[in-house]
Structures are given as C-alpha cells and as structure tokens.
Amino acid sequence: MYTSFRGVIMDRIIFHIDVNSAYLSWEAAYRLQKQVNCIDLRTIPAVIGGDESKRHGIVLAKSIPAKKYSIQTGESLFSAREKCPSLTIVPPNYKLFMQCSNAMVAIFKEYFPLVERYSIDECFLDYTGMSHHFGSPIQFAHHIKNRIQKELGFTVNIGISTNKLLAKMASDFEKPNKIHTLFPHEIEEKMWPLPVRDLFMVGRSTNTKLLRLGIYTIGDLAKTDKTLLYSHFKSHGYLIHAYANGLDDSTVKPCSPKAKGIGNSTTISFDVTDSTTAKLILLSLTETVCMRLRDSKMTAKMVSISIKSHDFISLSHQMQLTEHTDITHNIYKAVCTLFDEAWNKTPIRHLGVRISSLTSNSNTQLSLLDFDKDNKYTALDESIDKIRLKYGNTAIIRASFLHSGINPLNGGMPEENYPIMSSLL
DNA sequence: TCTGGGGTCCTAGGACCC
DNA sequence: TCTGGGGTCCTAGGACCC
C-alpha cells in the first residue's frame, strides 16, 4: 500500500512476468524462425541439457510434453532418458538466451521506467497508477503478452496482484500463455489448496519437515501457529508463515542494486587427483572472477574456494586478505593457500572460486610495502584485460595453460567467447 | 557417461574479549 | 577443580532462488 498525492491509500498493482519453459521456448522459437518445416520443440518431449561427456548432463529446461513424463528440471539427463527414451536433448545457447531476455525487457521498458529483472526470464513491473494510460491491469497484461508472442515468438505467463509474492505465485498457476490474478480476497480459494511445496521459499528440505509436522497445504501453513514454526525453522518460519498469508511488503527495485560477491565454479570432465592440475583450474577460475571484478570497478577483501569431491561431498574455505585488491596474482596466491589448507587428497569433481567483501576500487589503498610490485601487477592485468576485450578471450593466455588441456578462462558460459551472463543482467 | 552454475541469506559454534 | 556470562567476530555449511 502507498499513499497517493491526494492522501488516499491505494493498493499497488504488481505484475510478475515469467517466460514459459524459457530456455526451451527460446530455442524452439529460434529454430522455427531459422529453419522451414522444422518441428516445434515445445510440442514434443524435449529438454535443454548440458554436455554429458563433460559431466554437465542435467535438465536445464523441459517442454510441457516432457513434463508429462515427470521429467524435472535439475535431474540428470540419464534419468530423464530412462523416463522417456525418445527424449530430444538440445544443448543450451546462452548467447541466444541473453538476446531473447534483452528483447523482452526492451518491450517492458517502452511502458515502464522501472523494470525489476529478477532473473534471465522473470521480471516484476509496478502497474500502480498506470490504468489511466494503458487500461485495466488485465487488459494491459493481454496487450503485452500478445506483443511478446507476436514480435518475439514465445509465450509468457503473467501474474497480477497487490504485491510481488502474490504476483509471482499467480504467474505460476496454469501454463502456458496465461494471465492469472491472485488478489488478497482470492488467496483462500486459489492459493491455500496448493501443496505447501508450491509456496515461494518452501524448498525440498523445508517441505519434508512441514509434511512431518502434518502441514500439507499452503492453507495449513497459513493457519499454523507462528511460534511453532519459529521453533522448527527460526526466522525462516516467520517468512513462510507471512508468505502463506500473502504478506510481502518488498518493493519493485530497479535492476540489481550491487553484487555482494563474484564467483565462478566448474565441474571438471575428469576427477582431479593432483594439486598441480587443481591449481591450474583454480587459476583459470580466478582469472575470470578477477576480470569480472575489475570490469565492475570493485576490489575484494574476502576470498573463498569450494571443492566438491567425486562422491559429492562439498567443503569450502575462506580467508580475509590484508587489504582490498583486484590483482589476479594476489587473489590467486590466497586461492592456492586456501586449497592447500583445505584439500584432503580425495579426487575432485568440482572447484569454485568466489570473492566477496567488495568495495568500489576508487577508495582502495595500496599497501606501502608492496607498492611497486602491486603497480606492476595492476598494469599487467590492465593490459591483459584490454587485449582480451579487443581480440577475444583466447588472444592471450598464461603459458602454464599451453598443452595442459585446460581451458585458460573458466566460468561463465562454456564453449563460448561470450561475456558472463549474470554480469549482463 | 546419473547428479550445472550463479547467486543471497541465515545460523551454529568456536575464538576471543572483558 | 563446584567450570560465570554477555558481547562480538569469524567460519563453514546449509537453505533457498533462478
């Protein structure tokens, strides 16, 4: 709720727009546009999936016919194929996905000064006070949905309500290509009968615990005593209780305020059993992370690594640097120390590098002791960044990667000389 | 050849201080 | 020798989202 200039309390009108099976729809629309007489992936059991030979073989998006075989996003392609042997599997094309996402956002920006890009395929819009210009919320939702379908070739669901949570829940109702409202007076009828797992922020683990407590539907949760929920879920209990009752006072925000951290990680196509190889992969991850850091004009003080072993046991280790930096060499030194301290010699499946405690690079002070050395490294990083910007990421690589068989820049989109997706959002 | 990658937030428990 | 207690900071891990 907010007070208008006349002092009248008005309900907000929030839209949540969600692309139906985003990756799959985008690929399908692209193929239809490029090729004549080709089959629409949305009409057959099909998924977008990673490369199994690289151990990236999971379902990233599924068609509605694939969903009928109970194929789930995130499950292995191996098990998806078991459920549906005739399944069509298509690799992801992240460049295309970014273009489709950007094209959709461009349409929203024709009407809305403020678009919250919640993810690559979801946006929140604030329609409050706009009925005057564009008609009733439902009329406008039809207009914008039809425009996207006609001009971009894919469908969206639109949820309409008085806050973001309810709008998001509404867009998740029947799909595809549908508009739903979930106003407060409709909560009891439309949201409370749903399984509690369908509520935003009730994940697998919370769901299991709720079922054990005899809480099966969102309505059950809404009517559960808050203090009981607190005793089992701490502050998360209060959150899901409020959500089950349709309460959310967060506002539609312009893009992402500022990143709290930058990280890249990779699943390696083989198990790594020696520290030389592991550190080479960590270097490639550090390079990408640091390029993104410098690109965002920030410096970092916290460095963390993560290791997932061949048997899927994860661990992480972190350390604070003595001062903020954006120098690849200095961050890599910390990464190596962390790895040596953390690795217990079990074969490694996955490695990650993440930096946080970010601050603007304009207020970073150089250490007096290392002043000359740091200046040299800063100049080196700068020239490398420039060359890569101008001639591509493979134009200059560290000698240690030569003949190593390891990608010199790891993280972001595999196989593509393309900027990191999240940094474009 | 079953199980990705990029994020954010919260909490338990230990270290340390007075 | 019957083992304070409050506070802060840090870390690792886990939960959730897309």
Short mmCIF file of C-alpha atoms (C1' of nucleotides) in Angstrom, two decimals:
data_model
loop_
_atom_site.label_atom_id
_atom_site.label_comp_id
_atom_site.label_asym_id
_atom_site.label_seq_id
_atom_site.Cartn_x
_atom_site.Cartn_y
_atom_site.Cartn_z
CA MET A 1 0.00 0.00 0.00
CA TYR A 2 1.12 3.53 -0.51
CA THR A 3 -0.32 6.99 -0.11
CA SER A 4 -1.07 8.87 -3.30
CA PHE A 5 -0.55 12.59 -3.62
CA ARG A 6 -4.16 13.14 -2.56
CA GLY A 7 -3.53 11.28 0.65
CA VAL A 8 -5.67 8.33 -0.38
CA ILE A 9 -4.38 4.86 0.48
CA MET A 10 -4.17 2.89 -2.75
CA ASP A 11 -3.37 -0.75 -3.37
CA ARG A 12 -0.36 -1.31 -5.55
CA ILE A 13 -0.72 -3.34 -8.72
CA ILE A 14 2.25 -5.60 -9.35
CA PHE A 15 2.89 -7.79 -12.40
CA HIS A 16 5.15 -10.81 -12.47
CA ILE A 17 6.08 -11.96 -15.96
CA ASP A 18 7.63 -15.38 -16.45
CA VAL A 19 8.70 -16.92 -19.78
CA ASN A 20 7.17 -20.38 -20.21
CA SER A 21 9.96 -23.03 -20.26
CA ALA A 22 12.32 -20.17 -21.06
CA TYR A 23 15.43 -21.88 -22.47
CA LEU A 24 13.37 -24.42 -24.36
CA SER A 25 10.91 -21.86 -25.77
CA TRP A 26 13.70 -19.59 -26.86
CA GLU A 27 15.49 -22.38 -28.68
CA ALA A 28 12.20 -23.53 -30.25
CA ALA A 29 11.32 -20.03 -31.43
CA TYR A 30 14.80 -19.59 -32.85
CA ARG A 31 14.64 -22.84 -34.78
CA LEU A 32 11.23 -22.02 -36.21
CA GLN A 33 12.49 -18.67 -37.33
CA LYS A 34 15.69 -20.00 -38.89
CA GLN A 35 14.52 -23.23 -40.47
CA VAL A 36 11.48 -24.04 -42.51
CA ASN A 37 9.30 -27.05 -41.74
CA CYS A 38 11.18 -27.88 -38.58
CA ILE A 39 9.39 -29.32 -35.59
CA ASP A 40 8.47 -27.06 -32.69
CA LEU A 41 10.41 -28.36 -29.68
CA ARG A 42 7.59 -27.19 -27.42
CA THR A 43 5.24 -29.76 -28.95
CA ILE A 44 7.41 -32.86 -28.37
CA PRO A 45 9.17 -34.33 -25.32
CA ALA A 46 12.32 -32.20 -25.36
CA VAL A 47 14.78 -30.67 -22.91
CA ILE A 48 17.66 -28.26 -22.91
CA GLY A 49 20.55 -30.12 -21.32
CA GLY A 50 24.27 -29.87 -20.72
CA ASP A 51 27.06 -31.99 -22.18
CA GLU A 52 27.14 -35.41 -20.53
CA SER A 53 30.70 -36.10 -21.70
CA LYS A 54 31.75 -33.12 -19.61
CA ARG A 55 29.65 -34.29 -16.67
CA HIS A 56 27.32 -31.33 -17.16
CA GLY A 57 24.43 -33.61 -18.02
CA ILE A 58 21.38 -32.18 -16.30
CA VAL A 59 18.00 -30.90 -17.48
CA LEU A 60 18.02 -27.09 -17.66
CA ALA A 61 14.52 -26.70 -19.13
CA LYS A 62 11.79 -29.03 -20.31
CA SER A 63 8.86 -28.89 -22.71
CA ILE A 64 5.32 -29.49 -21.46
CA PRO A 65 5.20 -32.91 -23.19
CA ALA A 66 8.48 -33.79 -21.40
CA LYS A 67 6.90 -32.74 -18.12
CA LYS A 68 4.17 -35.33 -18.72
CA TYR A 69 6.90 -37.99 -18.32
CA SER A 70 7.57 -36.40 -14.90
CA ILE A 71 10.97 -35.14 -16.05
CA GLN A 72 12.18 -32.49 -13.60
CA THR A 73 14.46 -29.51 -14.08
CA GLY A 74 17.80 -30.32 -12.48
CA GLU A 75 17.62 -34.08 -12.84
CA SER A 76 20.27 -35.97 -14.77
CA LEU A 77 19.81 -36.49 -18.49
CA PHE A 78 20.50 -40.16 -17.80
CA SER A 79 17.39 -40.49 -15.66
CA ALA A 80 15.35 -38.21 -17.95
CA ARG A 81 16.14 -40.56 -20.84
CA GLU A 82 15.08 -43.52 -18.73
CA LYS A 83 11.69 -41.88 -18.22
CA CYS A 84 11.36 -41.04 -21.91
CA PRO A 85 13.71 -42.92 -24.28
CA SER A 86 12.63 -40.83 -27.28
CA LEU A 87 13.54 -37.58 -25.49
CA THR A 88 15.09 -34.87 -27.66
CA ILE A 89 18.05 -33.20 -25.94
CA VAL A 90 19.31 -29.83 -27.14
CA PRO A 91 22.41 -28.00 -25.82
CA PRO A 92 21.99 -24.52 -24.31
CA ASN A 93 22.76 -21.43 -26.39
CA TYR A 94 23.34 -18.74 -23.77
CA LYS A 95 24.02 -16.03 -26.29
CA LEU A 96 20.57 -16.59 -27.78
CA PHE A 97 19.03 -16.67 -24.29
CA MET A 98 20.51 -13.29 -23.39
CA GLN A 99 19.26 -11.80 -26.66
CA CYS A 100 15.73 -13.10 -26.06
CA SER A 101 15.75 -11.87 -22.48
CA ASN A 102 17.02 -8.44 -23.52
CA ALA A 103 14.42 -8.16 -26.27
CA MET A 104 11.64 -8.87 -23.78
CA VAL A 105 12.95 -6.35 -21.26
CA ALA A 106 13.21 -3.75 -24.05
CA ILE A 107 9.47 -4.12 -24.62
CA PHE A 108 8.72 -3.61 -20.92
CA LYS A 109 10.89 -0.52 -20.85
CA GLU A 110 8.70 1.09 -23.51
CA TYR A 111 5.99 1.31 -20.86
CA PHE A 112 7.76 1.14 -17.51
CA PRO A 113 10.57 3.36 -16.33
CA LEU A 114 11.29 0.78 -13.68
CA VAL A 115 11.71 -2.91 -14.53
CA GLU A 116 12.99 -5.36 -11.96
CA ARG A 117 14.85 -8.11 -13.73
CA TYR A 118 14.52 -10.90 -11.22
CA SER A 119 16.30 -13.46 -13.39
CA ILE A 120 17.03 -14.11 -17.05
CA ASP A 121 13.39 -15.00 -17.69
CA GLU A 122 11.41 -13.19 -14.97
CA CYS A 123 10.53 -9.56 -14.36
CA PHE A 124 8.47 -7.61 -11.86
CA LEU A 125 6.66 -4.47 -13.01
CA ASP A 126 4.75 -1.93 -10.93
CA TYR A 127 1.49 -1.04 -12.68
CA THR A 128 0.22 1.18 -9.87
CA GLY A 129 -1.43 4.31 -11.23
CA MET A 130 -0.99 3.24 -14.84
CA SER A 131 -4.55 2.10 -15.61
CA HIS A 132 -5.18 5.68 -16.62
CA HIS A 133 -2.80 5.36 -19.57
CA PHE A 134 -2.92 1.72 -20.56
CA GLY A 135 -6.29 0.37 -19.38
CA SER A 136 -7.14 -2.14 -16.69
CA PRO A 137 -4.34 -4.43 -15.47
CA ILE A 138 -5.87 -7.41 -17.24
CA GLN A 139 -6.32 -5.52 -20.50
CA PHE A 140 -2.73 -4.37 -20.37
CA ALA A 141 -1.45 -7.84 -19.47
CA HIS A 142 -3.13 -9.23 -22.59
CA HIS A 143 -1.65 -6.47 -24.68
CA ILE A 144 1.91 -7.06 -23.53
CA LYS A 145 1.61 -10.85 -23.61
CA ASN A 146 0.36 -10.71 -27.19
CA ARG A 147 3.09 -8.32 -28.21
CA ILE A 148 5.79 -10.65 -26.89
CA GLN A 149 4.24 -13.62 -28.63
CA LYS A 150 3.80 -11.81 -31.93
CA GLU A 151 7.12 -9.96 -32.03
CA LEU A 152 9.41 -12.42 -30.26
CA GLY A 153 7.73 -15.77 -30.88
CA PHE A 154 7.48 -17.09 -27.33
CA THR A 155 4.82 -17.09 -24.64
CA VAL A 156 4.78 -15.82 -21.08
CA ASN A 157 2.61 -16.20 -18.01
CA ILE A 158 1.61 -13.01 -16.21
CA GLY A 159 0.62 -12.89 -12.56
CA ILE A 160 -1.20 -9.84 -11.20
CA SER A 161 -1.71 -8.86 -7.58
CA THR A 162 -1.05 -6.24 -4.94
CA ASN A 163 2.43 -7.43 -4.00
CA LYS A 164 5.38 -9.26 -5.54
CA LEU A 165 4.89 -12.53 -3.69
CA LEU A 166 1.26 -12.92 -4.78
CA ALA A 167 2.04 -11.83 -8.34
CA LYS A 168 4.79 -14.44 -8.51
CA MET A 169 2.57 -17.16 -7.10
CA ALA A 170 -0.12 -16.19 -9.66
CA SER A 171 2.20 -16.43 -12.65
CA ASP A 172 2.96 -20.00 -11.59
CA PHE A 173 -0.66 -21.14 -11.96
CA GLU A 174 -1.78 -22.90 -15.13
CA LYS A 175 0.68 -22.62 -18.06
CA PRO A 176 1.45 -21.72 -20.76
CA ASN A 177 0.43 -18.37 -22.20
CA LYS A 178 -1.94 -17.46 -19.35
CA ILE A 179 -2.81 -14.44 -17.22
CA HIS A 180 -3.84 -15.01 -13.62
CA THR A 181 -4.76 -12.74 -10.75
CA LEU A 182 -4.23 -13.56 -7.09
CA PHE A 183 -5.68 -10.64 -5.16
CA PRO A 184 -5.85 -10.90 -1.37
CA HIS A 185 -9.54 -11.91 -1.46
CA GLU A 186 -8.62 -14.81 -3.78
CA ILE A 187 -5.89 -16.30 -1.56
CA GLU A 188 -8.18 -18.71 0.23
CA GLU A 189 -9.69 -20.06 -2.96
CA LYS A 190 -6.66 -20.05 -5.29
CA MET A 191 -3.56 -20.44 -3.13
CA TRP A 192 -4.46 -22.21 0.09
CA PRO A 193 -5.45 -25.54 -1.51
CA LEU A 194 -2.00 -25.87 -3.16
CA PRO A 195 0.66 -28.22 -1.75
CA VAL A 196 2.93 -26.35 0.62
CA ARG A 197 5.92 -27.14 -1.61
CA ASP A 198 4.46 -24.74 -4.20
CA LEU A 199 4.96 -21.73 -1.92
CA PHE A 200 7.89 -19.50 -2.80
CA MET A 201 10.75 -20.19 -0.33
CA VAL A 202 9.50 -23.63 0.68
CA GLY A 203 12.22 -25.82 -0.77
CA ARG A 204 12.82 -29.54 -0.53
CA SER A 205 14.18 -29.54 2.97
CA THR A 206 11.51 -27.28 4.48
CA ASN A 207 8.82 -29.27 2.67
CA THR A 208 9.96 -32.54 4.23
CA LYS A 209 9.90 -31.02 7.71
CA LEU A 210 6.50 -29.41 7.15
CA LEU A 211 4.99 -32.71 5.99
CA ARG A 212 6.33 -34.36 9.14
CA LEU A 213 4.51 -31.70 11.14
CA GLY A 214 1.27 -32.52 9.32
CA ILE A 215 1.33 -29.33 7.28
CA TYR A 216 0.39 -30.31 3.74
CA THR A 217 -1.13 -27.28 2.04
CA ILE A 218 -0.31 -23.58 1.93
CA GLY A 219 -3.58 -23.09 3.83
CA ASP A 220 -2.38 -25.43 6.58
CA LEU A 221 0.80 -23.39 6.84
CA ALA A 222 -1.09 -20.09 6.90
CA LYS A 223 -3.13 -21.30 9.89
CA THR A 224 -0.19 -22.78 11.81
CA ASP A 225 0.94 -21.03 14.97
CA LYS A 226 3.91 -18.78 14.21
CA THR A 227 5.76 -19.71 17.37
CA LEU A 228 5.61 -23.39 16.43
CA LEU A 229 7.11 -22.53 13.04
CA TYR A 230 9.79 -20.45 14.73
CA SER A 231 10.77 -23.35 16.95
CA HIS A 232 11.44 -25.51 13.89
CA PHE A 233 12.64 -23.04 11.25
CA LYS A 234 13.84 -19.95 13.14
CA SER A 235 13.32 -16.74 11.15
CA HIS A 236 12.54 -18.72 8.01
CA GLY A 237 9.42 -19.94 9.82
CA TYR A 238 8.14 -16.38 10.16
CA LEU A 239 8.89 -15.72 6.49
CA ILE A 240 6.96 -18.68 5.09
CA HIS A 241 4.08 -18.03 7.50
CA ALA A 242 3.80 -14.48 6.17
CA TYR A 243 4.04 -15.72 2.57
CA ALA A 244 1.36 -18.35 3.15
CA ASN A 245 -0.89 -15.49 4.26
CA GLY A 246 0.01 -13.46 1.19
CA LEU A 247 2.01 -10.87 3.14
CA ASP A 248 5.01 -9.23 1.46
CA ASP A 249 5.96 -5.56 1.52
CA SER A 250 9.06 -5.67 -0.68
CA THR A 251 9.09 -3.13 -3.50
CA VAL A 252 9.86 -3.41 -7.20
CA LYS A 253 13.50 -2.40 -7.45
CA PRO A 254 15.49 -1.16 -10.43
CA CYS A 255 17.93 -3.84 -11.64
CA SER A 256 20.23 -5.49 -9.14
CA PRO A 257 21.46 -2.93 -6.58
CA LYS A 258 25.04 -4.13 -6.34
CA ALA A 259 26.68 -7.52 -6.22
CA LYS A 260 27.82 -8.81 -2.84
CA GLY A 261 30.25 -11.27 -4.38
CA ILE A 262 31.57 -12.66 -7.63
CA GLY A 263 32.19 -16.35 -8.16
CA ASN A 264 32.86 -18.93 -10.80
CA SER A 265 32.92 -22.67 -10.45
CA THR A 266 33.22 -25.64 -12.74
CA THR A 267 32.64 -29.35 -12.81
CA ILE A 268 35.72 -30.91 -14.34
CA SER A 269 35.21 -33.59 -17.02
CA PHE A 270 37.53 -35.92 -15.08
CA ASP A 271 38.39 -36.40 -11.41
CA VAL A 272 41.41 -34.34 -10.43
CA THR A 273 43.85 -36.16 -8.16
CA ASP A 274 46.91 -33.89 -8.19
CA SER A 275 47.33 -30.41 -6.84
CA THR A 276 49.10 -29.07 -9.96
CA THR A 277 46.05 -29.71 -12.13
CA ALA A 278 43.69 -28.47 -9.43
CA LYS A 279 45.64 -25.22 -9.12
CA LEU A 280 45.64 -24.72 -12.88
CA ILE A 281 41.85 -24.98 -12.88
CA LEU A 282 41.69 -22.65 -9.89
CA LEU A 283 43.87 -20.19 -11.83
CA SER A 284 41.51 -20.26 -14.79
CA LEU A 285 38.58 -19.59 -12.44
CA THR A 286 40.47 -16.83 -10.64
CA GLU A 287 41.26 -15.15 -13.98
CA THR A 288 37.58 -14.98 -14.93
CA VAL A 289 36.49 -13.87 -11.49
CA CYS A 290 39.11 -11.12 -11.39
CA MET A 291 38.28 -9.89 -14.89
CA ARG A 292 34.67 -9.54 -13.78
CA LEU A 293 35.81 -7.80 -10.59
CA ARG A 294 37.89 -5.24 -12.48
CA ASP A 295 35.13 -4.83 -15.04
CA SER A 296 32.77 -3.85 -12.21
CA LYS A 297 35.33 -1.35 -10.85
CA MET A 298 35.44 -3.06 -7.47
CA THR A 299 38.04 -4.59 -5.21
CA ALA A 300 37.63 -7.57 -2.87
CA LYS A 301 38.88 -8.50 0.58
CA MET A 302 37.42 -11.98 1.12
CA VAL A 303 38.48 -14.97 -0.95
CA SER A 304 36.78 -18.38 -0.78
CA ILE A 305 37.22 -21.64 -2.58
CA SER A 306 34.93 -24.63 -2.77
CA ILE A 307 35.75 -28.23 -3.54
CA LYS A 308 33.29 -30.99 -4.38
CA SER A 309 34.73 -34.46 -4.27
CA HIS A 310 33.97 -37.35 -6.62
CA ASP A 311 31.48 -38.64 -4.07
CA PHE A 312 29.66 -35.29 -3.98
CA ILE A 313 30.92 -34.14 -0.60
CA SER A 314 31.40 -30.37 -0.62
CA LEU A 315 33.63 -28.22 1.50
CA SER A 316 34.61 -24.59 1.48
CA HIS A 317 37.38 -22.50 2.96
CA GLN A 318 37.79 -18.74 3.11
CA MET A 319 40.22 -16.07 4.24
CA GLN A 320 40.37 -12.34 4.56
CA LEU A 321 43.14 -10.54 2.69
CA THR A 322 45.12 -7.85 4.50
CA GLU A 323 43.72 -5.26 2.11
CA HIS A 324 41.27 -4.91 -0.75
CA THR A 325 42.64 -5.82 -4.16
CA ASP A 326 41.68 -6.56 -7.76
CA ILE A 327 45.04 -8.07 -8.68
CA THR A 328 44.76 -11.56 -10.16
CA HIS A 329 48.18 -12.58 -8.83
CA ASN A 330 47.37 -11.62 -5.24
CA ILE A 331 43.97 -13.27 -5.23
CA TYR A 332 45.41 -16.39 -6.82
CA LYS A 333 48.05 -16.63 -4.07
CA ALA A 334 45.24 -16.68 -1.49
CA VAL A 335 43.33 -19.26 -3.53
CA CYS A 336 46.37 -21.58 -3.52
CA THR A 337 46.88 -21.19 0.24
CA LEU A 338 43.23 -21.99 0.82
CA PHE A 339 43.39 -25.03 -1.44
CA ASP A 340 46.49 -26.42 0.30
CA GLU A 341 44.84 -25.98 3.69
CA ALA A 342 41.51 -27.48 2.66
CA TRP A 343 42.19 -30.35 0.28
CA ASN A 344 42.17 -33.77 1.90
CA LYS A 345 43.50 -35.52 -1.22
CA THR A 346 40.20 -37.06 -2.24
CA PRO A 347 39.56 -36.97 -6.01
CA ILE A 348 37.98 -33.67 -7.06
CA ARG A 349 34.93 -33.31 -9.27
CA HIS A 350 34.21 -29.60 -8.94
CA LEU A 351 36.15 -26.46 -8.00
CA GLY A 352 34.97 -22.93 -7.28
CA VAL A 353 36.48 -19.51 -6.57
CA ARG A 354 34.48 -16.70 -5.05
CA ILE A 355 35.38 -13.22 -3.85
CA SER A 356 33.32 -11.01 -1.58
CA SER A 357 33.54 -8.04 0.81
CA LEU A 358 33.54 -5.86 -2.27
CA THR A 359 34.11 -2.14 -2.31
CA SER A 360 34.49 0.45 -5.03
CA ASN A 361 38.05 0.49 -6.39
CA SER A 362 38.21 4.28 -6.05
CA ASN A 363 38.73 4.02 -2.31
CA THR A 364 41.25 1.19 -2.35
CA GLN A 365 44.62 1.98 -0.88
CA LEU A 366 47.74 0.22 -1.99
CA SER A 367 49.89 -1.38 0.61
CA LEU A 368 53.01 0.69 1.14
CA LEU A 369 55.23 -2.33 1.35
CA ASP A 370 54.15 -3.87 -1.93
CA PHE A 371 53.56 -0.63 -3.76
CA ASP A 372 55.95 -1.21 -6.65
CA LYS A 373 55.08 -4.85 -7.11
CA ASP A 374 51.34 -4.18 -6.97
CA ASN A 375 51.64 -1.39 -9.52
CA LYS A 376 53.36 -3.79 -11.88
CA TYR A 377 50.63 -6.42 -11.45
CA THR A 378 47.90 -3.83 -11.89
CA ALA A 379 49.48 -2.68 -15.14
CA LEU A 380 49.78 -6.30 -16.28
CA ASP A 381 46.12 -7.06 -15.51
CA GLU A 382 45.07 -3.90 -17.30
CA SER A 383 46.92 -4.75 -20.49
CA ILE A 384 45.63 -8.32 -20.48
CA ASP A 385 42.06 -7.13 -20.00
CA LYS A 386 42.46 -4.70 -22.90
CA ILE A 387 43.87 -7.31 -25.25
CA ARG A 388 41.08 -9.75 -24.39
CA LEU A 389 38.45 -7.07 -24.90
CA LYS A 390 39.88 -6.17 -28.27
CA TYR A 391 40.94 -9.52 -29.70
CA GLY A 392 38.90 -12.02 -27.70
CA ASN A 393 39.47 -14.04 -24.56
CA THR A 394 41.80 -16.53 -26.23
CA ALA A 395 44.12 -13.85 -27.63
CA ILE A 396 46.35 -14.03 -24.59
CA ILE A 397 46.74 -16.88 -22.14
CA ARG A 398 49.15 -17.84 -19.42
CA ALA A 399 51.99 -20.10 -20.52
CA SER A 400 51.08 -22.67 -17.88
CA PHE A 401 47.91 -23.50 -19.79
CA LEU A 402 49.74 -24.35 -23.01
CA HIS A 403 49.33 -28.07 -23.79
CA SER A 404 47.61 -28.53 -20.42
CA GLY A 405 44.26 -29.37 -21.99
CA ILE A 406 42.66 -26.99 -19.52
CA ASN A 407 40.57 -24.03 -20.56
CA PRO A 408 42.59 -20.90 -19.61
CA LEU A 409 39.45 -18.98 -18.63
CA ASN A 410 36.91 -20.97 -16.70
CA GLY A 411 33.47 -19.94 -15.62
CA GLY A 412 30.61 -18.24 -17.35
CA MET A 413 29.33 -19.86 -20.47
CA PRO A 414 31.13 -22.94 -21.70
CA GLU A 415 32.41 -23.10 -25.26
CA GLU A 416 31.59 -19.53 -26.00
CA ASN A 417 33.69 -16.49 -26.18
CA TYR A 418 30.89 -14.52 -24.63
CA PRO A 419 30.63 -12.29 -21.57
CA ILE A 420 29.35 -13.77 -18.36
CA MET A 421 25.59 -13.90 -18.36
CA SER A 422 24.98 -12.61 -14.87
CA SER A 423 27.21 -9.61 -15.49
CA LEU A 424 24.89 -8.59 -18.33
CA LEU A 425 21.72 -8.77 -16.30
"C1'" DT B 1 28.77 -41.06 -19.21
"C1'" DC B 2 23.46 -40.20 -13.09
"C1'" DT B 3 23.74 -35.64 -10.32
"C1'" DG B 4 25.41 -27.39 -13.58
"C1'" DG B 5 26.44 -22.79 -12.34
"C1'" DG B 6 25.46 -18.24 -10.40
"C1'" DG B 7 23.73 -16.02 -6.62
"C1'" DT B 8 21.76 -14.46 -1.47
"C1'" DC B 9 20.79 -15.05 3.31
"C1'" DC B 10 20.85 -17.36 7.83
"C1'" DT B 11 22.73 -19.92 11.76
"C1'" DA B 12 25.57 -22.82 14.92
"C1'" DG B 13 29.59 -22.98 17.07
"C1'" DG B 14 34.26 -21.56 18.18
"C1'" DA B 15 37.59 -17.85 19.36
"C1'" DC B 16 38.27 -14.07 21.87
"C1'" DC B 17 37.41 -10.14 24.99
"C1'" DC B 18 36.00 -8.11 29.38
"C1'" DT C 1 38.51 -28.14 40.23
"C1'" DC C 2 31.56 -26.58 42.23
"C1'" DT C 3 33.83 -24.94 35.45
"C1'" DG C 4 30.03 -17.03 35.02
"C1'" DG C 5 28.13 -14.88 31.13
"C1'" DG C 6 27.48 -11.22 27.86
"C1'" DG C 7 29.15 -9.47 23.68
"C1'" DT C 8 31.46 -9.52 19.01
"C1'" DC C 9 33.57 -11.50 15.12
"C1'" DC C 10 34.57 -15.20 12.07
"C1'" DT C 11 33.82 -19.53 9.66
"C1'" DA C 12 31.61 -23.45 7.42
"C1'" DG C 13 27.67 -25.29 6.00
"C1'" DG C 14 23.06 -25.35 4.58
"C1'" DA C 15 18.83 -23.39 2.91
"C1'" DC C 16 16.59 -21.03 -0.80
"C1'" DC C 17 16.09 -18.89 -5.61
"C1'" DC C 18 16.74 -18.89 -10.91
#
